[in-house]
Amino acid sequence: MQIHFTQDLPTEARLLAQVVDQGKLPDGMEATIRDGADAARFKGQVGRVFESFVERGGKTRRLALAGVGEPESEKRIANLEKAGAALTAKFLRSGEKEMALDVSGSNLSAEEAAAVVMGIRLRAWHLDNYRTKLKDDQRVTLETVHVVGAPEGIEDAWQRSEAVAEGVEFTRELVTEPANIIYPESFVARCKERFAGTGAELVVLDEAQMEELGMGALLGVGQGSERDSYILAIRWNGGEEGEQPVAFVGKGVTFDTGGISLKPGPGMGDMKWDMGGAGAVAGAMLALTKRKAKANVVGVVGLVENMPDGNAQRPGDVVTSMSGQTIEVLNTDAEGRLVLCDALHWTQKKFNPRLIVDFATLTGAIIISLGREHGGLFANNDELATDILAAGKRSGDEMWRLPIGPAYDKLINSPIADMKNVGPRDAGSITAAQFLARFIEDGTPWAHCDIAGMVWDEKPGATWDKGATGFGVRLMDQYIADFAEK
Ligand code: BES
Ligand code: MN
Ligand code: ZN
């Protein structure tokens, strides 16, 4: 989708869109429109669109009014995005090729106008390339958006937002691609392509190198798959030289069958998005790199496929992690923590980060706890937890904190090894977090985000179509902007 900024209404755009604050139809609006909006009970409610026809500039135009709610709302930016997204939802496949978004009479700041455009752009993302039999009226038609009369500063505001949009879209792409297309090696290849020439530095570990480092936990998970496992690190050094980086770490299980502890058939296809944490970390790194964030950040993803073949690890196997700690693998379906523990340990040894935040589709239990409204947050440090919660609220990727502590920790003690990879049925998301906590060095602030409920949506949402949401990218971007760049 092309976005242009202009001061004059383009003659070629038949579709004319405007945003409307709650209860305030734009001045000078024709009486027929006012009456029509009234009849349709359109008052500028967030995300509502009223459609009509008007004559403007000597042409009949299709007019769409998108509601943005109360101007004083604390959710102002999110509401503006929702209005933009609602326009896309309505017109992306409508036959219209161009849309003129007229904000000239609207009092929007540059940041606010950019938020509407962000909503338009994010809601447009989709992956149609495997659909060879799309009917004409199912095809995307909307190609260009002309933003008319935006205030000064819009180009800079949009440049920043556009980088973040690219990051969110990259995450959605990685998450949406099926597991025969995105597997550990091709995940790395796609990142190499996408980061080429951006200034980010990529470090890849293959199985031989991970063997050498002693990553028995991660390698054990990949052992039943024909596909090789990898670790990928993406570094962006936009901050001061020598300053310790912030580290983001992601779970990248490109397909999770459960291994020998095989999952039931129905719904197993969902496990193509068990790399949603890694996808979010890669997308966030792209956003930070593209907007040249003034911070040192490293994103590390552990990439494996969890399959049950003759070489697969068995329930009861004991593996040794890179940290030296041993693990009794009682359930091969609790594989995410096995991947993360080696990725987390290596990240600390290799990059000496000042803090770590990990993202993982780690437990089904977090979906039972929090549904699909919040990701689950766990942390060994209150300040970091507070900052992540704040960044979540501001960005719309909202988190909710759950407890950790010694009483939960002892639930994963093992009679044969240092720990087992599953606790009892109770508190499943917390014992998973406790497992990870055992691999964080004393004094390193660490937060764990269990995003199993947030990566995929069966229905269209605020700024996404049904499918991959891109959750986590905007949270990481916001965290860096608010707490690492200043
Ligand atoms: N990838 C799953 C968690 C998951 C479930 C993500 C549903 C998204 C939707 C994870 O590897 C897993 O299988 N976890 C087990 C842990 C259990 C064996 C302790 C689970 O949640 O059932
Ligand atoms: Mn699993
Ligand atoms: Zn998994």
Short mmCIF file of C-alpha atoms and ligand atoms in Angstrom, two decimals:
data_model
loop_
_atom_site.label_atom_id
_atom_site.label_comp_id
_atom_site.label_asym_id
_atom_site.label_seq_id
_atom_site.Cartn_x
_atom_site.Cartn_y
_atom_site.Cartn_z
CA MET A 1 0.00 0.00 0.00
CA GLN A 2 1.34 3.39 -1.02
CA ILE A 3 0.97 6.33 1.35
CA HIS A 4 1.28 9.88 -0.03
CA PHE A 5 1.06 13.18 1.77
CA THR A 6 -0.40 16.14 -0.06
CA GLN A 7 -2.16 19.44 0.54
CA ASP A 8 -4.70 19.22 -2.30
CA LEU A 9 -7.53 16.81 -2.75
CA PRO A 10 -6.48 14.49 -5.59
CA THR A 11 -9.03 14.43 -8.38
CA GLU A 12 -8.52 10.74 -9.11
CA ALA A 13 -9.64 9.44 -5.69
CA ARG A 14 -13.34 8.70 -5.68
CA LEU A 15 -13.24 7.53 -2.08
CA LEU A 16 -12.98 10.34 0.42
CA ALA A 17 -12.47 9.54 4.11
CA GLN A 18 -12.57 11.76 7.17
CA VAL A 19 -12.23 11.08 10.88
CA VAL A 20 -14.90 12.31 13.27
CA ASP A 21 -14.66 13.00 16.99
CA GLN A 22 -17.55 11.75 19.08
CA GLY A 23 -20.57 14.04 18.56
CA LYS A 24 -18.75 16.42 16.19
CA LEU A 25 -19.46 16.06 12.50
CA PRO A 26 -17.00 18.29 10.60
CA ASP A 27 -18.03 21.92 10.07
CA GLY A 28 -19.66 22.65 6.76
CA MET A 29 -20.88 19.09 6.27
CA GLU A 30 -23.87 18.92 3.92
CA ALA A 31 -27.30 18.65 5.55
CA THR A 32 -27.98 15.35 3.75
CA ILE A 33 -24.88 13.85 5.34
CA ARG A 34 -25.84 15.12 8.77
CA ASP A 35 -29.33 13.68 8.39
CA GLY A 36 -27.95 10.40 7.03
CA ALA A 37 -25.44 10.03 9.86
CA ASP A 38 -28.19 10.85 12.32
CA ALA A 39 -30.49 8.22 10.81
CA ALA A 40 -27.67 5.65 10.97
CA ARG A 41 -26.99 6.62 14.61
CA PHE A 42 -23.43 7.49 13.67
CA LYS A 43 -21.95 9.86 16.22
CA GLY A 44 -18.25 9.24 15.76
CA GLN A 45 -18.07 6.16 18.00
CA VAL A 46 -14.63 4.52 17.92
CA GLY A 47 -14.19 2.28 14.90
CA ARG A 48 -17.65 2.95 13.40
CA VAL A 49 -17.79 3.97 9.74
CA PHE A 50 -20.64 5.87 8.08
CA GLU A 51 -20.75 5.79 4.30
CA SER A 52 -22.55 8.09 1.88
CA PHE A 53 -22.09 9.94 -1.39
CA VAL A 54 -21.35 13.64 -1.88
CA GLU A 55 -20.34 16.06 -4.56
CA ARG A 56 -16.88 17.50 -3.98
CA GLY A 57 -14.60 19.28 -6.40
CA GLY A 58 -17.18 18.85 -9.14
CA LYS A 59 -17.24 15.04 -8.77
CA THR A 60 -19.45 12.51 -7.09
CA ARG A 61 -17.40 10.96 -4.31
CA ARG A 62 -17.92 8.12 -1.95
CA LEU A 63 -17.64 9.62 1.54
CA ALA A 64 -16.63 7.56 4.57
CA LEU A 65 -16.69 9.03 8.06
CA ALA A 66 -14.69 7.05 10.63
CA GLY A 67 -15.37 7.57 14.32
CA VAL A 68 -12.48 8.23 16.70
CA GLY A 69 -14.43 8.71 19.95
CA GLU A 70 -13.75 11.33 22.62
CA PRO A 71 -10.74 13.57 21.85
CA GLU A 72 -9.64 13.54 25.52
CA SER A 73 -9.56 9.75 25.81
CA GLU A 74 -6.39 8.27 27.33
CA LYS A 75 -6.67 5.73 24.54
CA ARG A 76 -6.55 8.48 21.91
CA ILE A 77 -3.75 6.97 19.80
CA ALA A 78 -5.27 3.47 19.91
CA ASN A 79 -8.66 4.92 18.97
CA LEU A 80 -7.21 6.77 15.98
CA GLU A 81 -5.56 3.54 14.85
CA LYS A 82 -8.88 1.74 15.19
CA ALA A 83 -10.59 4.34 13.01
CA GLY A 84 -7.95 3.94 10.31
CA ALA A 85 -8.21 0.16 10.57
CA ALA A 86 -11.99 0.33 10.23
CA LEU A 87 -11.59 2.22 6.95
CA THR A 88 -9.25 -0.46 5.62
CA ALA A 89 -11.55 -3.25 6.76
CA LYS A 90 -14.36 -1.66 4.79
CA PHE A 91 -12.52 -0.67 1.62
CA LEU A 92 -9.51 -2.96 1.16
CA ARG A 93 -11.40 -5.29 -1.18
CA SER A 94 -14.21 -2.91 -2.10
CA GLY A 95 -13.21 -2.13 -5.68
CA GLU A 96 -11.77 1.27 -4.71
CA LYS A 97 -8.12 1.69 -5.70
CA GLU A 98 -7.42 5.01 -4.02
CA MET A 99 -8.53 6.64 -0.85
CA ALA A 100 -8.13 10.29 0.03
CA LEU A 101 -7.99 10.69 3.81
CA ASP A 102 -8.79 14.36 4.39
CA VAL A 103 -7.56 15.53 7.78
CA SER A 104 -7.33 19.21 6.83
CA GLY A 105 -10.16 20.41 9.05
CA SER A 106 -9.54 18.01 11.89
CA ASN A 107 -7.09 19.57 14.42
CA LEU A 108 -5.12 16.32 14.52
CA SER A 109 -1.46 16.63 15.53
CA ALA A 110 1.17 15.00 13.31
CA GLU A 111 1.44 12.10 15.74
CA GLU A 112 -2.34 11.65 15.75
CA ALA A 113 -2.62 11.79 11.97
CA ALA A 114 0.19 9.21 11.74
CA ALA A 115 -1.80 6.97 14.08
CA VAL A 116 -4.76 6.95 11.67
CA VAL A 117 -2.39 6.02 8.83
CA MET A 118 -0.82 3.33 11.02
CA GLY A 119 -4.26 1.78 11.55
CA ILE A 120 -4.95 1.91 7.81
CA ARG A 121 -1.66 0.22 7.03
CA LEU A 122 -1.65 -2.45 9.75
CA ARG A 123 -5.20 -3.61 9.03
CA ALA A 124 -4.29 -4.09 5.36
CA TRP A 125 -1.67 -6.77 5.98
CA HIS A 126 -2.59 -10.28 4.82
CA LEU A 127 -0.96 -13.23 3.09
CA ASP A 128 -2.88 -14.22 -0.05
CA ASN A 129 -0.02 -15.83 -1.96
CA TYR A 130 -1.23 -19.40 -1.50
CA ARG A 131 -4.75 -18.59 -2.68
CA THR A 132 -4.72 -19.16 -6.43
CA LYS A 133 -8.48 -19.15 -6.96
CA LEU A 134 -9.51 -15.85 -5.40
CA LYS A 135 -12.59 -14.43 -7.09
CA ASP A 136 -12.34 -10.92 -8.43
CA ASP A 137 -14.44 -9.44 -5.67
CA GLN A 138 -12.20 -11.06 -3.02
CA ARG A 139 -9.05 -9.45 -4.31
CA VAL A 140 -7.41 -6.45 -2.71
CA THR A 141 -8.09 -3.31 -4.72
CA LEU A 142 -6.98 -0.48 -2.42
CA GLU A 143 -3.46 0.51 -3.51
CA THR A 144 -2.93 4.13 -2.58
CA VAL A 145 -3.86 6.36 0.32
CA HIS A 146 -3.49 10.13 -0.13
CA VAL A 147 -3.35 11.89 3.22
CA VAL A 148 -4.63 15.38 2.55
CA GLY A 149 -3.84 18.42 4.68
CA ALA A 150 -1.90 16.74 7.46
CA PRO A 151 -0.04 19.10 9.82
CA GLU A 152 3.65 19.83 9.61
CA GLY A 153 5.82 17.02 10.95
CA ILE A 154 3.64 14.27 9.48
CA GLU A 155 6.43 12.89 7.30
CA ASP A 156 8.77 12.43 10.28
CA ALA A 157 6.00 10.99 12.46
CA TRP A 158 5.06 8.58 9.71
CA GLN A 159 8.65 7.54 9.04
CA ARG A 160 8.91 6.29 12.60
CA SER A 161 5.51 4.58 12.52
CA GLU A 162 6.28 3.01 9.17
CA ALA A 163 9.37 1.30 10.59
CA VAL A 164 7.25 -0.17 13.35
CA ALA A 165 4.61 -1.24 10.82
CA GLU A 166 7.30 -3.04 8.85
CA GLY A 167 8.35 -4.85 12.01
CA VAL A 168 4.78 -5.89 12.86
CA GLU A 169 4.26 -7.08 9.29
CA PHE A 170 7.47 -9.11 9.29
CA THR A 171 6.35 -10.83 12.49
CA ARG A 172 2.93 -11.59 11.00
CA GLU A 173 4.59 -13.03 7.91
CA LEU A 174 6.85 -15.34 9.92
CA VAL A 175 3.95 -16.43 12.12
CA THR A 176 1.51 -16.99 9.25
CA GLU A 177 3.81 -19.00 6.98
CA PRO A 178 3.21 -22.74 7.40
CA ALA A 179 5.83 -24.95 9.01
CA ASN A 180 6.90 -26.51 5.69
CA ILE A 181 7.98 -23.02 4.61
CA ILE A 182 9.26 -21.49 7.86
CA TYR A 183 11.49 -23.95 9.74
CA PRO A 184 14.66 -23.09 11.65
CA GLU A 185 16.95 -22.76 8.62
CA SER A 186 14.45 -20.80 6.51
CA PHE A 187 13.61 -18.55 9.47
CA VAL A 188 17.30 -17.60 9.57
CA ALA A 189 17.40 -17.17 5.78
CA ARG A 190 14.39 -14.88 5.78
CA CYS A 191 15.96 -12.75 8.50
CA LYS A 192 19.21 -12.56 6.53
CA GLU A 193 17.25 -11.30 3.53
CA ARG A 194 15.20 -8.82 5.50
CA PHE A 195 18.09 -7.37 7.49
CA ALA A 196 20.51 -7.15 4.55
CA GLY A 197 21.86 -3.61 4.26
CA THR A 198 20.06 -2.34 7.40
CA GLY A 199 23.10 -2.07 9.64
CA ALA A 200 21.97 -4.85 11.97
CA GLU A 201 24.51 -7.59 12.62
CA LEU A 202 23.43 -11.25 12.52
CA VAL A 203 25.14 -14.09 14.39
CA VAL A 204 24.08 -17.69 13.65
CA LEU A 205 24.91 -20.83 15.65
CA ASP A 206 24.48 -24.18 13.92
CA GLU A 207 24.12 -27.57 15.61
CA ALA A 208 27.86 -28.28 15.68
CA GLN A 209 28.52 -24.98 17.42
CA MET A 210 25.69 -25.51 19.88
CA GLU A 211 27.00 -29.01 20.58
CA GLU A 212 30.39 -27.49 21.30
CA LEU A 213 28.79 -25.02 23.71
CA GLY A 214 26.95 -27.82 25.49
CA MET A 215 23.38 -26.81 24.66
CA GLY A 216 21.95 -30.23 25.44
CA ALA A 217 18.50 -28.91 26.36
CA LEU A 218 17.84 -27.06 23.09
CA LEU A 219 19.44 -29.76 20.95
CA GLY A 220 17.41 -32.48 22.70
CA VAL A 221 14.19 -30.85 21.47
CA GLY A 222 15.36 -30.70 17.85
CA GLN A 223 16.74 -34.22 17.91
CA GLY A 224 13.55 -35.86 16.62
CA SER A 225 13.33 -33.58 13.58
CA GLU A 226 14.89 -33.84 10.12
CA ARG A 227 15.39 -30.09 10.27
CA ASP A 228 18.51 -28.67 11.89
CA SER A 229 18.19 -26.40 14.91
CA TYR A 230 19.70 -22.91 15.07
CA ILE A 231 20.20 -19.93 17.30
CA LEU A 232 20.06 -16.54 15.64
CA ALA A 233 21.13 -13.28 17.26
CA ILE A 234 20.26 -9.91 15.71
CA ARG A 235 22.25 -6.97 17.07
CA TRP A 236 21.43 -3.32 16.71
CA ASN A 237 23.98 -0.95 18.18
CA GLY A 238 22.30 2.44 17.91
CA GLY A 239 23.30 3.51 21.42
CA GLU A 240 26.54 4.51 23.03
CA GLU A 241 29.55 2.40 22.28
CA GLY A 242 30.26 -0.16 24.97
CA GLU A 243 26.92 0.33 26.71
CA GLN A 244 25.42 -3.01 27.78
CA PRO A 245 22.53 -4.00 25.50
CA VAL A 246 18.93 -4.77 26.32
CA ALA A 247 18.32 -8.39 25.29
CA PHE A 248 15.07 -9.76 23.88
CA VAL A 249 14.90 -13.56 23.64
CA GLY A 250 12.23 -15.50 21.72
CA LYS A 251 10.92 -19.07 21.64
CA GLY A 252 11.08 -20.26 18.04
CA VAL A 253 9.53 -23.72 17.89
CA THR A 254 8.65 -23.67 14.20
CA PHE A 255 6.30 -26.60 14.73
CA ASP A 256 5.33 -28.25 18.01
CA THR A 257 3.85 -31.73 17.65
CA GLY A 258 4.60 -32.31 21.33
CA GLY A 259 7.27 -34.85 20.36
CA ILE A 260 6.84 -38.34 21.86
CA SER A 261 4.40 -36.75 24.34
CA LEU A 262 2.36 -36.20 21.17
CA LYS A 263 -0.39 -33.58 21.11
CA PRO A 264 -3.92 -34.59 20.08
CA GLY A 265 -4.70 -34.14 16.35
CA PRO A 266 -7.47 -31.53 16.44
CA GLY A 267 -6.00 -28.04 16.48
CA MET A 268 -2.41 -29.21 16.11
CA GLY A 269 -2.07 -27.02 13.02
CA ASP A 270 -2.05 -24.05 15.38
CA MET A 271 1.40 -25.13 16.48
CA LYS A 272 2.89 -23.57 13.33
CA TRP A 273 2.71 -20.35 15.36
CA ASP A 274 4.70 -21.77 18.27
CA MET A 275 7.51 -19.54 17.00
CA GLY A 276 5.44 -16.43 17.78
CA GLY A 277 7.93 -15.25 20.42
CA ALA A 278 10.84 -15.55 18.00
CA GLY A 279 8.75 -13.90 15.29
CA ALA A 280 7.98 -10.97 17.60
CA VAL A 281 11.65 -10.56 18.54
CA ALA A 282 12.73 -10.59 14.87
CA GLY A 283 10.00 -8.08 13.96
CA ALA A 284 10.88 -5.81 16.88
CA MET A 285 14.55 -5.86 15.89
CA LEU A 286 13.53 -4.90 12.34
CA ALA A 287 11.42 -2.01 13.66
CA LEU A 288 14.24 -0.74 15.92
CA THR A 289 16.80 -1.11 13.14
CA LYS A 290 14.64 0.63 10.54
CA ARG A 291 13.87 3.56 12.80
CA LYS A 292 17.51 3.68 13.93
CA ALA A 293 16.68 3.51 17.62
CA LYS A 294 19.28 5.17 19.81
CA ALA A 295 19.91 2.11 21.95
CA ASN A 296 21.95 -1.07 21.99
CA VAL A 297 19.62 -4.00 21.64
CA VAL A 298 20.13 -7.66 20.84
CA GLY A 299 17.39 -10.09 19.82
CA VAL A 300 18.12 -13.81 20.26
CA VAL A 301 15.87 -16.58 18.97
CA GLY A 302 16.12 -20.32 19.60
CA LEU A 303 14.86 -22.17 16.53
CA VAL A 304 13.86 -25.84 16.61
CA GLU A 305 11.18 -28.19 15.33
CA ASN A 306 9.63 -30.54 17.92
CA MET A 307 8.96 -33.85 16.11
CA PRO A 308 8.59 -37.48 17.20
CA ASP A 309 10.90 -39.72 15.14
CA GLY A 310 13.04 -42.72 16.05
CA ASN A 311 15.77 -40.43 17.32
CA ALA A 312 13.42 -38.20 19.34
CA GLN A 313 14.06 -37.72 23.03
CA ARG A 314 11.95 -39.85 25.37
CA PRO A 315 9.97 -38.83 28.45
CA GLY A 316 12.34 -39.46 31.35
CA ASP A 317 15.53 -38.61 29.45
CA VAL A 318 18.01 -36.46 31.35
CA VAL A 319 19.78 -33.67 29.43
CA THR A 320 22.51 -31.25 30.41
CA SER A 321 21.96 -27.59 29.59
CA MET A 322 24.72 -25.16 28.64
CA SER A 323 24.60 -23.76 32.18
CA GLY A 324 25.64 -27.21 33.47
CA GLN A 325 22.30 -27.74 35.19
CA THR A 326 20.65 -31.09 34.40
CA ILE A 327 17.00 -31.54 33.45
CA GLU A 328 14.71 -34.55 33.59
CA VAL A 329 12.51 -34.25 30.50
CA LEU A 330 9.31 -35.78 31.82
CA ASN A 331 7.13 -34.33 29.09
CA THR A 332 8.57 -33.69 25.64
CA ASP A 333 5.70 -31.25 24.98
CA ALA A 334 7.11 -28.85 27.58
CA GLU A 335 9.83 -28.05 25.03
CA GLY A 336 9.75 -24.27 24.92
CA ARG A 337 11.47 -23.88 28.27
CA LEU A 338 14.18 -26.34 27.12
CA VAL A 339 14.88 -24.18 24.09
CA LEU A 340 14.77 -20.96 26.07
CA CYS A 341 17.02 -22.09 28.93
CA ASP A 342 20.00 -22.54 26.59
CA ALA A 343 19.15 -19.41 24.58
CA LEU A 344 18.90 -17.38 27.82
CA HIS A 345 22.15 -18.73 29.21
CA TRP A 346 24.04 -18.13 25.96
CA THR A 347 22.61 -14.59 25.69
CA GLN A 348 23.98 -13.73 29.14
CA LYS A 349 27.41 -15.22 28.43
CA LYS A 350 27.75 -13.78 24.94
CA PHE A 351 26.26 -10.29 25.25
CA ASN A 352 26.39 -9.42 28.98
CA PRO A 353 23.00 -7.64 28.71
CA ARG A 354 21.85 -5.15 31.33
CA LEU A 355 18.43 -6.82 31.36
CA ILE A 356 16.55 -9.56 29.53
CA VAL A 357 12.95 -9.86 28.39
CA ASP A 358 11.82 -13.11 26.81
CA PHE A 359 8.74 -13.76 24.66
CA ALA A 360 7.24 -17.22 24.27
CA THR A 361 4.07 -19.10 23.41
CA LEU A 362 5.00 -21.14 26.44
CA THR A 363 1.86 -22.57 28.05
CA GLY A 364 -1.75 -23.35 27.24
CA ALA A 365 -2.38 -22.53 30.91
CA ILE A 366 -1.79 -18.80 30.35
CA ILE A 367 -4.75 -18.80 27.94
CA ILE A 368 -6.88 -20.37 30.69
CA SER A 369 -5.68 -17.66 33.12
CA LEU A 370 -5.84 -14.52 31.02
CA GLY A 371 -7.71 -15.40 27.83
CA ARG A 372 -6.80 -13.31 24.84
CA GLU A 373 -6.77 -9.87 26.43
CA HIS A 374 -3.36 -9.85 28.15
CA GLY A 375 -0.08 -11.66 27.87
CA GLY A 376 1.23 -13.09 31.14
CA LEU A 377 4.17 -11.26 32.71
CA PHE A 378 6.62 -12.76 35.20
CA ALA A 379 9.67 -10.95 36.54
CA ASN A 380 12.43 -11.13 39.11
CA ASN A 381 12.57 -7.31 39.29
CA ASP A 382 9.72 -4.93 40.15
CA GLU A 383 11.04 -1.95 38.24
CA LEU A 384 11.37 -3.92 35.03
CA ALA A 385 7.90 -5.40 35.53
CA THR A 386 6.41 -1.93 36.02
CA ASP A 387 8.13 -0.62 32.90
CA ILE A 388 6.97 -3.54 30.77
CA LEU A 389 3.39 -3.12 32.01
CA ALA A 390 3.55 0.59 31.15
CA ALA A 391 5.00 -0.02 27.69
CA GLY A 392 2.29 -2.61 27.14
CA LYS A 393 -0.48 -0.19 28.03
CA ARG A 394 0.90 2.59 25.86
CA SER A 395 1.48 0.38 22.86
CA GLY A 396 -1.72 -1.66 23.12
CA ASP A 397 0.18 -4.94 23.63
CA GLU A 398 -1.10 -5.36 27.17
CA MET A 399 0.44 -7.60 29.83
CA TRP A 400 -0.71 -8.73 33.29
CA ARG A 401 1.72 -9.70 36.02
CA LEU A 402 1.60 -13.07 37.81
CA PRO A 403 3.69 -14.14 40.79
CA ILE A 404 6.82 -16.25 41.04
CA GLY A 405 8.66 -17.36 44.18
CA PRO A 406 10.37 -20.16 46.10
CA ALA A 407 7.18 -22.08 46.93
CA TYR A 408 6.45 -22.45 43.21
CA ASP A 409 10.10 -23.07 42.41
CA LYS A 410 10.33 -26.24 44.46
CA LEU A 411 7.51 -27.81 42.44
CA ILE A 412 10.00 -28.53 39.67
CA ASN A 413 12.63 -30.29 41.79
CA SER A 414 13.48 -33.72 40.34
CA PRO A 415 14.52 -36.91 42.15
CA ILE A 416 17.12 -37.70 39.49
CA ALA A 417 18.33 -34.37 38.09
CA ASP A 418 18.58 -30.70 39.11
CA MET A 419 15.05 -30.08 37.92
CA LYS A 420 12.24 -31.58 35.87
CA ASN A 421 10.71 -29.79 32.91
CA VAL A 422 7.12 -29.99 34.20
CA GLY A 423 5.50 -29.38 37.56
CA PRO A 424 2.09 -30.63 38.72
CA ARG A 425 -1.06 -29.53 36.86
CA ASP A 426 -1.51 -26.54 39.16
CA ALA A 427 0.02 -23.15 38.24
CA GLY A 428 1.37 -24.42 34.92
CA SER A 429 2.40 -20.99 33.60
CA ILE A 430 4.15 -20.10 36.85
CA THR A 431 6.18 -23.32 37.10
CA ALA A 432 7.23 -22.74 33.47
CA ALA A 433 8.46 -19.28 34.50
CA GLN A 434 10.23 -20.76 37.53
CA PHE A 435 12.07 -23.11 35.22
CA LEU A 436 13.37 -20.18 33.15
CA ALA A 437 14.27 -18.22 36.30
CA ARG A 438 16.79 -20.90 37.20
CA PHE A 439 18.82 -19.89 34.17
CA ILE A 440 19.03 -16.17 34.95
CA GLU A 441 22.20 -15.07 36.68
CA ASP A 442 21.88 -13.36 40.05
CA GLY A 443 21.43 -9.63 39.68
CA THR A 444 20.25 -9.65 36.07
CA PRO A 445 16.79 -8.08 35.76
CA TRP A 446 14.61 -10.47 33.78
CA ALA A 447 11.03 -10.54 32.61
CA HIS A 448 9.21 -13.37 30.88
CA CYS A 449 6.20 -12.75 28.63
CA ASP A 450 3.98 -15.78 28.01
CA ILE A 451 2.11 -14.70 24.88
CA ALA A 452 0.44 -18.00 23.92
CA GLY A 453 -2.99 -16.34 23.90
CA MET A 454 -1.95 -13.25 21.95
CA VAL A 455 -0.09 -14.35 18.83
CA TRP A 456 -3.05 -15.61 16.84
CA ASP A 457 -6.63 -14.38 16.62
CA GLU A 458 -9.45 -16.37 15.02
CA LYS A 459 -11.33 -13.15 14.28
CA PRO A 460 -10.32 -9.70 13.04
CA GLY A 461 -9.20 -7.35 15.83
CA ALA A 462 -8.39 -3.67 16.39
CA THR A 463 -5.64 -3.40 13.78
CA TRP A 464 -5.37 -6.91 12.37
CA ASP A 465 -7.31 -9.25 10.15
CA LYS A 466 -7.97 -12.74 11.53
CA GLY A 467 -4.74 -14.69 11.99
CA ALA A 468 -1.36 -13.40 13.12
CA THR A 469 -1.56 -10.26 15.29
CA GLY A 470 2.11 -9.28 15.50
CA PHE A 471 1.75 -9.05 19.29
CA GLY A 472 4.91 -8.05 21.15
CA VAL A 473 6.60 -5.93 18.47
CA ARG A 474 5.01 -2.69 19.57
CA LEU A 475 5.59 -3.52 23.23
CA MET A 476 9.32 -3.99 22.64
CA ASP A 477 9.53 -0.88 20.49
CA GLN A 478 7.72 1.16 23.14
CA TYR A 479 9.88 -0.24 25.93
CA ILE A 480 13.04 0.79 24.09
CA ALA A 481 11.64 4.23 23.24
CA ASP A 482 10.50 4.98 26.80
CA PHE A 483 13.13 3.25 28.93
CA ALA A 484 16.28 2.66 26.89
CA GLU A 485 16.53 5.67 24.58
CA LYS A 486 15.95 8.21 27.34
N1 BES B 1 3.44 -24.50 22.59
C1 BES B 1 2.78 -25.06 23.70
C2 BES B 1 1.92 -24.07 24.46
C3 BES B 1 0.72 -23.56 23.69
C4 BES B 1 -0.50 -24.21 23.81
C5 BES B 1 0.80 -22.43 22.93
C6 BES B 1 -1.59 -23.72 23.13
C7 BES B 1 -0.30 -21.95 22.25
C8 BES B 1 -1.50 -22.59 22.36
C9 BES B 1 3.82 -25.62 24.67
O1 BES B 1 4.98 -26.11 24.10
C10 BES B 1 3.18 -26.75 25.38
O2 BES B 1 2.89 -27.73 24.77
N2 BES B 1 2.98 -26.60 26.68
C11 BES B 1 2.36 -27.58 27.48
C12 BES B 1 3.10 -27.67 28.77
C13 BES B 1 2.73 -28.85 29.60
C14 BES B 1 3.17 -30.12 28.92
C15 BES B 1 3.38 -28.72 30.95
C16 BES B 1 0.92 -27.14 27.70
O3 BES B 1 0.66 -25.96 27.82
O4 BES B 1 0.05 -28.01 27.71
MN MN B 2 4.82 -28.14 23.52
ZN ZN B 3 5.50 -25.32 22.32
#
